[in-house]
Amino acid sequence: MVRCCWVSAPLNLRLCDMGKSKMPPEHKKIERKLELQMNLKRNIGKITGVVALVAATIGLAVPAVQSQSRTRIKIDGSSTVFPITEAVAEEFQKEQRGSVQVTVGISGTGGGFKKFCSDNPSVRTHISDASRPMKKKEQDMCRAQGIEYIELPVAYDAITVVINRNNSWAESMTTDDLKKMWDSSGQGRITRWSQVNPNWPNEPLRLYGPGADSGTFDYFNEVIIGKGNSSRGDYTASEDDNVLVQGVAKDNTAIGYFGLAYYLENKDKIRAVAVDGVLPSPYTVNNGTYSPLSRPIYIYVNKKAADDVPALKRFVEYYLQNAREYVEEVGYVSLSDADYQKALDRFQNRETGRVPLREGL
Amino acid sequence: MSSLNLEEIRRNINRRQQINKIFAILGLLVIFVAILTLLGLILEMVIDGHSRISPDFFTSFPSRKPEKAGILAAWVGTSLVMVVTAVAAVPLGVAAAIYLEEYARKNLLADLIEINVTNLAGVPSIVYGLLALGLFVYQFNLGESILTAGLTLALLILPVVIVTTREALRAIPNNLREAAYALGASKWQMIWDHILPYSFGSILTGAIVGLSRAIGETAPIITIGALTFIAFLPDSPLREEFPYISFAWLQAPFTVMPIQMFNWVSRPNAEFHINAAAAGTVLIGMTLMMNGIAIYLRYLFRKDIKW
């Protein structure tokens, strides 16, 4: 028996089970390998099972939603406008009972326009969110593609200057004070509050603001420091406004600026500064007294798509008719009813181009 | 004289052993600092987020109301993108590794490929995003879809899969290859019947480690145009009529977990930050689960292998 094993081991191991212990070591190796292969086969079965289970889970989790027959509205652009568009999209989809699908991205105002007027039709969006009007270069890009657009203001964003709650001296300041603090000529030179205004204490001045990629940064520079000049670089910069809120809340002698929504949400931690005697609020923004730090934000609608896609037309109308409620809910300042009506008229008349709705809008 | 010498040698040994101990303690401390920091971060996130994790959180779409917002679109998107990534990256990566390890002759071309693969593993992920934007979105017109995202992440983890697979293949003793040849097996038979089954466990581990990296990537996915608000799911891959499977979901717009988190973190409302922590907890759970499966499979395959 043992002898037979020697010869037949590679061919038929089962015969040799009895003589296993006497087998030479090499044969044990071969036997182990064969066992291993069988184990592997068994295990592959197990793995197939696991994979099938995972696939089935995903399959079941994805309900049978057939989207082929549905209209899809593509929106992209500014992250500042995103919360408003998201709110409108959410409610509009509910109202349409899912027959229209709306998607919203946050590529930034510039990135959004790039898609809006792309030379590749497959990435073009129907609506572009923008926290500033379209620039000349972007208008040229759209013209080159033959894309006509309707510019519609949807809300105001008020840039809010904030200080720490323990700061008792800077509740109010002028735009000149702000310019002195943020102008590039002050870099490394103006480092104490008393240097900006002699009435303020000799405390270190620490600045917090959005990074250079932000639309808020652009706008603040344009209206406070002026065109052609630049902001100083030695301040704590973050693209995440929550980081700025935290910074100012923890630093007694700090000053910073960001969108009104972040101030409203953190009123207990930081304090808003009255600029030229006016505190930011929906009221002061809407009647134009909180100037120059309030800015309109927009949506741009592709005119041809608005003509061709009935759902898009309904969406834009829904947007302008209900904007007031949703704008306030997400912490922005709404336009007056008259302005929304004007915007709606503009959309219905399909007036294209970069034209202010009225002075300052 | 000799006793003095002995004394000196003893002192020398003592000193060296002390240095040895000090280094061991130092090493332990470093590990503790690293692990405790990580645990602290994870724990803080779990504590912040656990209250929001409920069945509703998994079955709701994003919303402007934080308490109603959920991660349905995000986790389905992440799962589907991972499926595409795995299907694209694993066969390609394993095949490339087999070629490099078993077929390629040592020459300039092989060296060139090798240097490229190693370097690709260190390329920042945003670069893959830009590459994919130009290639998949603009050239091939695949759109801002699950397919594009899956292929992008597949490119990203391909070097990882290739490198780990090559290591797995290299770990197989050479005498096995020779034994197979001795019995008349062709090269392909040798690879298919012997080398691949024996290294299957390690290859799988490598693939899943690669996927665990891909699941957390944000930059390339944002670059190719993943969405932030999406309140519908891709088409189901299963259909009621023939042929029962549908691939329409590949072309669907999508979002993934890290993007959903990023969006929530940057919102002013503190309630959204809790949502972000909850989504982060789920994402860590998904990653841990994948790694757990990898470890279990490796154990399953390795327990019988003794060279």
XYZ file of C-alpha atoms in Angstrom:
668
model
C 0.000 0.000 0.000
C 2.696 2.398 0.975
C 4.612 1.394 -2.075
C 1.622 2.061 -4.302
C 1.357 5.462 -2.810
C 4.801 6.320 -3.933
C 3.848 5.799 -7.502
C 0.291 6.916 -7.594
C 0.435 9.756 -5.149
C 0.152 12.558 -7.675
C -2.657 10.748 -9.478
C -4.874 9.493 -6.743
C -4.335 10.722 -3.270
C -7.424 9.268 -1.729
C -5.996 5.762 -2.006
C -3.071 6.831 0.067
C -4.818 8.345 3.059
C -3.775 5.394 5.215
C -0.171 5.658 4.322
C 0.035 9.408 4.618
C 2.314 9.475 7.623
C 4.888 7.382 5.862
C 4.925 9.428 2.703
C 8.122 11.211 1.805
C 7.921 14.966 2.513
C 7.824 16.000 -1.151
C 4.663 14.034 -1.654
C 3.087 15.630 1.350
C 3.773 18.906 -0.334
C 2.085 17.850 -3.524
C -0.847 16.535 -1.589
C -1.159 19.771 0.281
C -1.130 21.675 -2.927
C -3.938 19.601 -4.366
C -5.943 20.099 -1.205
C -5.230 23.750 -1.487
C -6.562 23.892 -4.999
C -9.761 22.229 -3.871
C -10.018 24.685 -1.000
C -9.514 27.515 -3.404
C -12.321 26.252 -5.587
C -14.575 26.087 -2.557
C -13.530 29.560 -1.470
C -14.122 31.001 -4.907
C -17.689 29.802 -4.446
C -17.836 31.701 -1.166
C -16.446 34.829 -2.773
C -18.915 34.643 -5.599
C -21.549 34.457 -2.897
C -20.254 37.579 -1.154
C -20.040 39.484 -4.427
C -23.544 38.407 -5.383
C -24.803 39.531 -1.990
C -23.219 42.956 -2.351
C -24.547 43.302 -5.879
C -28.000 42.274 -4.765
C -27.915 44.811 -1.929
C -27.057 47.582 -4.324
C -29.597 46.354 -6.835
C -32.356 46.290 -4.245
C -31.336 49.614 -2.776
C -31.720 51.320 -6.095
C -35.441 51.489 -6.678
C -36.688 51.090 -10.184
C -36.553 54.721 -11.161
C -36.897 55.136 -14.886
C -35.473 58.475 -15.860
C -35.504 58.130 -19.622
C -38.863 59.841 -19.937
C -38.012 62.545 -17.428
C -36.689 65.983 -18.111
C -33.430 66.835 -16.468
C -32.482 70.423 -15.601
C -28.750 70.974 -15.190
C -27.574 73.796 -12.937
C -24.041 74.618 -11.872
C -22.063 77.602 -10.588
C -21.482 79.669 -7.474
C -21.499 78.020 -4.079
C -22.878 81.282 -2.673
C -26.073 80.915 -4.704
C -26.201 77.152 -4.132
C -28.330 77.143 -0.943
C -31.096 79.157 -2.661
C -31.091 77.077 -5.832
C -30.986 73.909 -3.773
C -34.030 74.985 -1.768
C -35.979 75.894 -4.925
C -34.914 72.666 -6.682
C -35.967 70.583 -3.703
C -39.442 72.080 -3.520
C -39.922 72.250 -7.294
C -39.167 68.542 -7.655
C -41.632 67.756 -4.908
C -44.269 69.886 -6.580
C -43.699 68.208 -9.954
C -43.933 64.815 -8.235
C -40.585 63.701 -9.569
C -41.388 64.181 -13.253
C -38.558 66.709 -13.478
C -35.061 66.039 -12.195
C -32.941 68.985 -11.133
C -29.220 68.706 -10.432
C -27.131 71.459 -8.859
C -23.331 71.591 -8.773
C -20.869 74.022 -7.168
C -18.098 74.713 -9.679
C -17.883 78.375 -8.662
C -19.189 81.349 -10.620
C -16.379 81.210 -13.193
C -16.426 77.430 -13.475
C -20.188 77.504 -13.890
C -19.983 79.980 -16.787
C -17.344 77.810 -18.446
C -19.840 74.959 -18.565
C -22.794 77.232 -19.395
C -21.089 78.342 -22.615
C -18.852 75.342 -23.243
C -17.934 74.358 -26.783
C -18.882 70.806 -25.822
C -22.691 70.551 -25.812
C -22.685 67.519 -23.507
C -21.410 69.530 -20.519
C -23.518 72.655 -21.095
C -25.844 73.598 -18.269
C -29.308 75.136 -18.508
C -28.830 77.568 -15.650
C -25.668 79.051 -14.162
C -25.571 80.336 -10.578
C -23.448 83.485 -10.252
C -22.428 85.657 -7.309
C -21.320 88.440 -9.686
C -22.406 89.613 -13.149
C -20.912 87.896 -16.168
C -17.513 89.314 -17.155
C -16.698 90.616 -20.617
C -14.525 87.590 -21.377
C -17.320 85.217 -20.418
C -19.807 87.143 -22.535
C -17.467 86.757 -25.509
C -17.208 83.032 -24.814
C -20.999 82.705 -24.901
C -21.279 84.782 -28.040
C -18.690 82.576 -29.744
C -20.896 79.562 -29.028
C -24.035 81.397 -30.093
C -25.571 81.076 -26.654
C -28.049 83.719 -25.577
C -28.807 84.082 -21.882
C -31.234 85.873 -19.602
C -29.745 87.471 -16.495
C -32.009 87.332 -13.448
C -31.103 88.730 -10.007
C -32.523 86.462 -7.301
C -31.277 87.866 -3.980
C -28.780 90.051 -2.171
C -25.796 88.842 -0.248
C -24.576 91.316 2.355
C -20.886 91.053 3.136
C -20.697 91.447 6.891
C -17.708 92.802 8.771
C -17.473 91.092 12.146
C -15.517 91.456 15.375
C -15.183 89.481 18.579
C -17.939 89.833 21.180
C -15.425 91.292 23.664
C -14.430 94.059 21.281
C -16.002 97.242 22.710
C -14.405 99.862 20.493
C -15.090 98.955 16.886
C -18.859 98.590 16.745
C -18.928 101.116 13.972
C -16.386 102.126 11.351
C -16.147 103.838 8.006
C -15.243 102.349 4.647
C -12.034 104.404 4.891
C -11.112 102.555 8.090
C -11.700 99.277 6.285
C -9.580 100.411 3.362
C -6.758 101.344 5.718
C -6.905 97.916 7.342
C -7.061 95.814 4.186
C -5.117 97.794 1.596
C -1.882 96.205 0.441
C 0.034 99.327 1.520
C -0.721 98.362 5.118
C 0.919 94.970 4.762
C 3.308 94.427 7.669
C 2.912 98.092 8.639
C -0.545 98.487 10.104
C -0.637 95.869 12.813
C -2.438 97.627 15.661
C -5.946 99.025 15.978
C -4.605 102.419 17.084
C -2.813 102.826 13.773
C -6.129 102.740 11.920
C -7.996 105.106 14.203
C -6.299 106.973 17.104
C -9.417 106.530 19.245
C -8.971 102.772 19.209
C -6.747 100.982 21.731
C -3.175 99.925 21.080
C -4.151 96.272 20.535
C -2.870 93.885 17.860
C -5.015 93.924 14.718
C -5.603 90.448 13.386
C -7.376 90.026 10.052
C -9.525 87.104 8.860
C -10.929 86.882 5.352
C -11.800 84.569 2.471
C -9.077 83.341 0.118
C -8.304 84.942 -3.217
C -10.441 82.424 -5.193
C -13.610 83.589 -3.523
C -16.180 85.868 -5.118
C -16.643 87.540 -1.735
C -12.947 88.465 -1.729
C -13.244 89.943 -5.242
C -16.260 92.000 -4.351
C -14.870 93.282 -1.049
C -11.665 94.375 -2.769
C -13.502 96.075 -5.566
C -15.744 98.215 -3.374
C -13.490 98.805 -0.352
C -9.969 98.970 -1.701
C -10.912 100.046 -5.179
C -10.133 98.796 -8.650
C -6.468 98.415 -9.492
C -5.403 98.062 -5.881
C -5.001 94.800 -4.095
C -5.707 93.384 -0.681
C -2.840 92.807 1.714
C -1.694 89.211 1.916
C -0.828 88.904 5.596
C -4.207 87.838 6.941
C -5.659 84.488 7.938
C -7.364 83.254 4.784
C -9.798 80.367 4.452
C -12.221 79.276 1.743
C -14.374 77.855 4.506
C -16.299 80.687 6.140
C -16.877 78.574 9.252
C -13.150 78.677 9.892
C -13.300 82.473 9.780
C -16.215 82.475 12.215
C -14.222 80.294 14.629
C -11.146 82.502 14.235
C -12.925 85.741 15.031
C -14.945 84.153 17.846
C -11.783 83.045 19.644
C -9.616 86.127 19.051
C -10.475 89.234 21.120
C -8.788 91.673 18.764
C -9.731 90.095 15.435
C -11.743 91.477 12.554
C -13.026 89.571 9.539
C -15.609 89.595 6.755
C -17.877 87.036 5.064
C -21.462 86.490 3.884
C -24.422 87.548 6.026
C -25.747 83.985 6.404
C -22.695 82.967 8.421
C -23.150 85.944 10.740
C -26.869 85.313 11.277
C -26.138 81.699 12.189
C -23.396 82.695 14.689
C -24.841 85.840 16.280
C -24.087 84.472 19.746
C -20.361 84.190 19.013
C -19.504 87.270 16.959
C -20.728 90.809 16.461
C -21.434 92.677 13.241
C -19.827 96.038 12.563
C -21.907 98.986 11.364
C -20.267 100.241 8.185
C -20.667 103.998 7.711
C -23.208 103.841 10.520
C -25.427 101.122 9.055
C -25.706 97.569 10.399
C -26.393 94.829 7.840
C -29.942 93.499 7.967
C -32.562 92.524 5.412
C -34.124 95.931 5.880
C -31.001 98.041 5.361
C -29.882 95.915 2.430
C -33.222 96.135 0.691
C -33.637 99.889 1.051
C -30.096 100.390 -0.230
C -28.630 102.017 2.891
C -26.252 99.137 3.626
C -23.994 100.063 0.817
C -21.521 99.377 -0.674
C -21.110 95.950 0.924
C -24.329 94.397 -0.354
C -24.309 92.777 -3.747
C -26.968 91.124 -5.900
C -26.548 87.474 -6.832
C -27.896 86.015 -10.078
C -29.007 83.085 -12.099
C -28.327 82.999 -15.844
C -30.784 81.034 -17.984
C -30.015 79.656 -21.429
C -32.634 81.315 -23.653
C -32.897 78.554 -26.243
C -33.343 75.910 -23.562
C -36.017 78.035 -21.888
C -37.908 78.072 -25.200
C -37.435 74.376 -25.922
C -37.821 72.764 -22.500
C -41.179 73.472 -20.870
C -39.951 72.131 -17.506
C -37.109 74.655 -17.466
C -39.548 77.482 -18.109
C -41.727 76.245 -15.257
C -38.668 75.944 -13.004
C -37.482 79.516 -13.589
C -40.987 80.873 -13.045
C -41.292 78.855 -9.869
C -37.871 80.160 -8.776
C -38.827 83.830 -9.183
C -42.313 83.433 -7.756
C -41.138 81.646 -4.612
C -37.637 83.032 -4.209
C -38.634 85.372 -1.398
C -39.525 82.574 1.027
C -36.537 80.344 0.296
C -33.999 83.174 0.130
C -34.877 84.272 3.641
C -34.945 80.719 4.927
C -31.314 80.126 3.931
C -30.038 83.424 5.348
C -29.900 85.748 2.371
C -31.750 88.993 1.722
C -34.608 88.885 -0.756
C -35.325 91.468 -3.421
C -38.491 93.538 -3.254
C -41.644 92.018 -4.733
C -41.522 94.622 -7.481
C -38.014 93.521 -8.443
C -39.005 89.860 -8.562
C -41.944 90.854 -10.779
C -39.571 92.782 -13.041
C -37.262 89.790 -13.255
C -40.206 87.554 -14.093
C -41.293 89.966 -16.816
C -37.790 89.974 -18.201
C -37.767 86.200 -18.310
C -41.168 85.972 -19.952
C -40.169 88.546 -22.563
C -36.892 86.668 -23.035
C -34.754 89.798 -22.758
C -31.212 88.613 -23.177
C -27.822 90.063 -22.361
C -25.933 91.561 -19.453
C -28.246 94.457 -18.633
C -28.988 95.686 -15.069
C -32.632 95.178 -14.138
C -32.532 98.627 -12.614
C -29.829 100.836 -11.118
C -27.644 98.691 -8.859
C -29.223 95.351 -9.702
C 43.987 42.993 33.179
C 41.626 40.511 31.702
C 39.031 41.072 34.455
C 39.149 44.787 33.749
C 38.571 44.081 30.114
C 35.612 41.926 30.946
C 34.200 44.713 33.107
C 34.510 47.068 30.195
C 32.808 44.691 27.805
C 29.954 44.208 30.281
C 29.525 47.939 30.624
C 29.572 48.299 26.884
C 26.903 45.657 26.476
C 24.838 47.258 29.206
C 25.027 50.603 27.543
C 23.998 49.254 24.193
C 21.110 47.378 25.715
C 19.943 50.560 27.365
C 20.031 52.414 24.064
C 18.084 49.553 22.609
C 15.425 49.887 25.322
C 15.223 53.637 24.933
C 14.631 53.277 21.221
C 11.947 50.661 21.791
C 10.144 52.982 24.205
C 10.525 55.887 21.823
C 9.054 53.822 18.999
C 6.148 52.790 21.160
C 5.491 56.411 22.124
C 5.487 57.521 18.497
C 3.008 54.807 17.594
C 0.813 55.784 20.535
C 0.793 59.435 19.526
C -0.157 58.533 15.966
C -2.856 56.069 16.928
C -4.286 58.170 19.745
C -4.558 61.213 17.483
C -6.369 59.176 14.872
C -8.638 57.558 17.448
C -9.328 60.957 19.003
C -10.349 62.422 15.655
C -12.558 59.476 14.781
C -14.098 59.429 18.233
C -14.904 63.127 18.117
C -16.565 62.705 14.751
C -18.582 59.709 15.907
C -19.696 61.538 19.059
C -20.740 64.566 16.986
C -22.491 62.566 14.333
C -23.974 59.442 15.908
C -27.217 61.141 16.897
C -28.096 61.761 13.237
C -27.473 58.212 12.068
C -30.842 56.580 11.638
C -32.597 54.636 8.881
C -34.016 57.948 7.644
C -30.526 59.326 7.205
C -29.747 56.551 4.736
C -33.006 56.838 2.817
C -33.359 60.626 2.443
C -32.080 62.932 -0.258
C -30.201 66.139 0.555
C -32.374 68.982 1.740
C -32.040 72.574 2.871
C -33.489 71.453 6.204
C -30.647 69.735 8.053
C -32.864 67.408 10.066
C -34.511 66.122 6.880
C -31.320 65.822 4.851
C -29.852 62.397 4.192
C -27.177 60.610 2.251
C -29.195 58.339 -0.052
C -27.884 59.842 -3.286
C -24.366 59.959 -1.863
C -24.002 56.395 -0.654
C -25.664 54.908 -3.710
C -23.404 57.053 -5.884
C -20.305 56.012 -3.953
C -21.233 52.311 -4.168
C -21.894 52.429 -7.913
C -18.717 54.381 -8.624
C -16.769 51.816 -6.592
C -18.281 48.980 -8.658
C -17.131 50.644 -11.898
C -13.707 51.362 -10.408
C -13.239 47.768 -9.290
C -14.419 46.307 -12.602
C -12.046 48.567 -14.523
C -8.993 48.658 -12.272
C -8.663 45.088 -11.003
C -8.506 43.132 -14.302
C -6.336 45.787 -15.930
C -4.007 46.077 -12.965
C -3.662 42.325 -12.465
C -3.038 41.763 -16.172
C -0.410 44.495 -16.251
C 1.291 43.049 -13.194
C 1.331 39.538 -14.684
C 2.879 40.886 -17.841
C 5.532 42.858 -15.984
C 6.330 40.065 -13.573
C 6.089 36.934 -15.723
C 6.424 37.929 -19.381
C 8.357 41.163 -19.743
C 12.009 40.782 -20.614
C 14.385 43.019 -18.744
C 14.992 45.764 -21.253
C 14.624 49.468 -21.673
C 10.889 49.260 -22.358
C 10.205 47.258 -19.201
C 12.292 49.679 -17.177
C 10.401 52.583 -18.649
C 7.036 51.056 -17.805
C 8.224 50.245 -14.320
C 9.450 53.777 -13.632
C 6.161 55.139 -14.947
C 4.033 52.896 -12.770
C 5.999 53.781 -9.651
C 5.795 57.473 -10.426
C 2.084 57.340 -11.204
C 1.458 56.057 -7.696
C 2.762 59.387 -6.405
C 0.873 61.725 -8.737
C -1.600 63.983 -6.849
C -5.181 62.906 -7.413
C -6.300 66.273 -8.794
C -4.044 65.647 -11.793
C -6.015 62.505 -12.577
C -9.158 64.612 -12.309
C -7.889 67.075 -14.905
C -6.748 64.250 -17.160
C -10.155 62.611 -16.911
C -11.943 65.907 -17.563
C -10.038 66.354 -20.795
C -10.115 62.746 -21.903
C -13.350 61.167 -20.703
C -15.624 64.201 -20.530
C -14.467 66.313 -23.471
C -12.871 63.775 -25.849
C -14.971 60.653 -25.346
C -18.142 62.556 -24.408
C -18.857 60.244 -21.513
C -20.440 63.145 -19.649
C -20.287 63.903 -15.949
C -21.410 60.402 -15.186
C -20.821 57.465 -12.869
C -18.842 55.833 -15.682
C -16.463 58.796 -15.928
C -15.976 58.899 -12.161
C -15.398 55.160 -11.928
C -12.836 55.200 -14.723
C -11.066 58.217 -13.218
C -10.716 56.532 -9.840
C -9.678 53.328 -11.618
C -6.770 55.219 -13.198
C -5.951 56.607 -9.781
C -5.685 53.223 -8.079
C -4.241 51.307 -11.028
C -0.630 51.810 -9.853
C -1.571 50.589 -6.375
C -3.169 47.456 -7.817
C -0.215 46.805 -10.129
C 2.385 47.226 -7.404
C 0.613 45.025 -4.847
C -0.147 42.355 -7.439
C 3.478 42.261 -8.510
C 4.538 41.827 -4.920
C 2.018 39.031 -4.499
C 3.337 37.280 -7.622
C 6.912 37.721 -6.501
C 6.112 36.066 -3.181
C 5.386 32.760 -4.954
C 8.533 30.612 -4.787
C 10.201 30.064 -8.109
C 10.387 26.299 -7.727
C 6.612 26.179 -8.150
C 6.932 27.729 -11.574
C 9.687 25.288 -12.432
C 7.630 22.378 -11.134
C 4.765 23.366 -13.399
C 7.055 23.624 -16.399
C 8.574 20.261 -15.527
C 5.135 18.700 -15.802
C 4.704 20.186 -19.246
C 2.529 23.174 -18.404
C 2.668 26.134 -20.727
C 3.435 29.555 -19.314
C -0.221 30.529 -19.319
C -1.278 27.247 -17.686
C 1.376 27.779 -15.039
C 0.064 31.302 -14.329
C -3.618 30.458 -14.446
C -3.557 27.155 -12.568
C -0.870 27.877 -10.013
C 0.464 31.379 -9.639
C -2.882 33.184 -9.707
C -4.746 30.913 -7.272
C -1.890 31.003 -4.765
C -1.558 34.786 -4.869
C -5.295 35.467 -5.089
C -5.576 36.492 -1.441
C -2.830 39.108 -1.638
C -4.076 40.440 -4.967
C -7.525 40.896 -3.494
C -6.095 42.691 -0.485
C -4.233 45.067 -2.774
C -7.346 45.742 -4.817
C -9.418 46.507 -1.756
C -6.743 48.739 -0.248
C -6.790 50.629 -3.555
C -10.577 50.902 -3.468
C -10.432 52.149 0.125
C -8.259 54.978 -1.099
C -10.581 55.741 -3.983
C -13.695 55.889 -1.809
C -12.429 58.953 0.037
C -11.250 60.924 -2.983
C -12.950 64.280 -3.537
C -10.720 66.403 -5.755
C -10.797 64.378 -9.002
C -14.522 63.734 -8.665
C -15.280 67.427 -8.229
C -13.060 68.230 -11.198
C -14.984 65.952 -13.530
C -18.221 67.589 -12.403
C -19.894 65.566 -9.706
C -23.006 67.287 -8.419
C -23.789 68.550 -5.012
C -27.565 68.509 -5.010
C -29.224 65.525 -6.586
C -32.535 64.220 -5.386
C -32.981 61.145 -7.551
C -31.204 57.836 -7.984
C -29.645 56.376 -11.115
C -31.719 53.852 -13.055
C -31.845 50.459 -11.451
C -29.362 47.969 -12.901
C -32.105 45.336 -12.738
C -35.089 45.411 -15.067
C -38.290 43.480 -15.135
C -38.231 42.645 -18.837
C -35.561 41.071 -21.006
C -32.541 41.340 -20.795
C -33.111 42.064 -17.083
C -29.955 44.111 -16.699
C -29.619 47.718 -17.685
C -26.525 49.830 -17.925
C -28.288 53.184 -18.083
C -27.051 53.907 -14.560
C -23.535 54.277 -15.933
C -24.563 57.514 -17.618
C -26.434 58.959 -14.669
C -25.315 62.099 -12.849
C -24.270 61.418 -9.292
C -22.726 62.641 -6.099
C -20.463 60.813 -3.647
C -20.068 60.804 0.139
C -16.993 63.072 0.445
C -18.658 65.751 -1.694
C -21.817 65.603 0.373
C -19.696 65.997 3.510
C -17.722 68.867 2.026
C -20.926 70.680 1.170
C -22.386 70.223 4.632
C -19.216 71.286 6.418
C -19.124 74.577 4.537
C -22.735 75.503 5.372
C -23.343 78.193 8.016
C -25.912 76.154 9.918
C -24.358 74.117 12.767
C -26.964 71.385 12.289
C -25.412 70.639 8.902
C -22.057 70.138 10.579
C -23.602 67.340 12.622
C -24.847 65.814 9.367
C -21.323 66.038 7.980
C -19.943 64.211 11.022
C -22.610 61.535 10.625
C -21.783 61.110 6.937
C -18.099 60.897 7.869
C -18.882 58.167 10.369
C -20.756 56.221 7.686
C -17.863 56.682 5.244
C -15.356 55.407 7.804
C -17.704 52.498 8.438
C -17.779 51.712 4.711
C -13.986 51.851 4.497
C -13.546 49.682 7.585
C -16.020 47.181 6.165
C -14.057 46.963 2.916
C -10.804 46.493 4.787
C -12.455 43.910 7.017
C -13.558 41.931 3.964
C -10.011 42.161 2.605
C -8.510 40.828 5.810
C -11.034 38.019 6.033
C -10.475 36.963 2.406
C -6.741 37.000 2.888
C -7.119 34.805 5.930
C -9.429 32.483 3.993
C -6.905 32.032 1.216
C -3.788 31.963 3.252
C -4.762 29.596 6.010
C -4.022 26.569 3.820
C -0.888 27.864 2.169
C 2.333 26.653 3.714
C 5.348 26.571 1.509
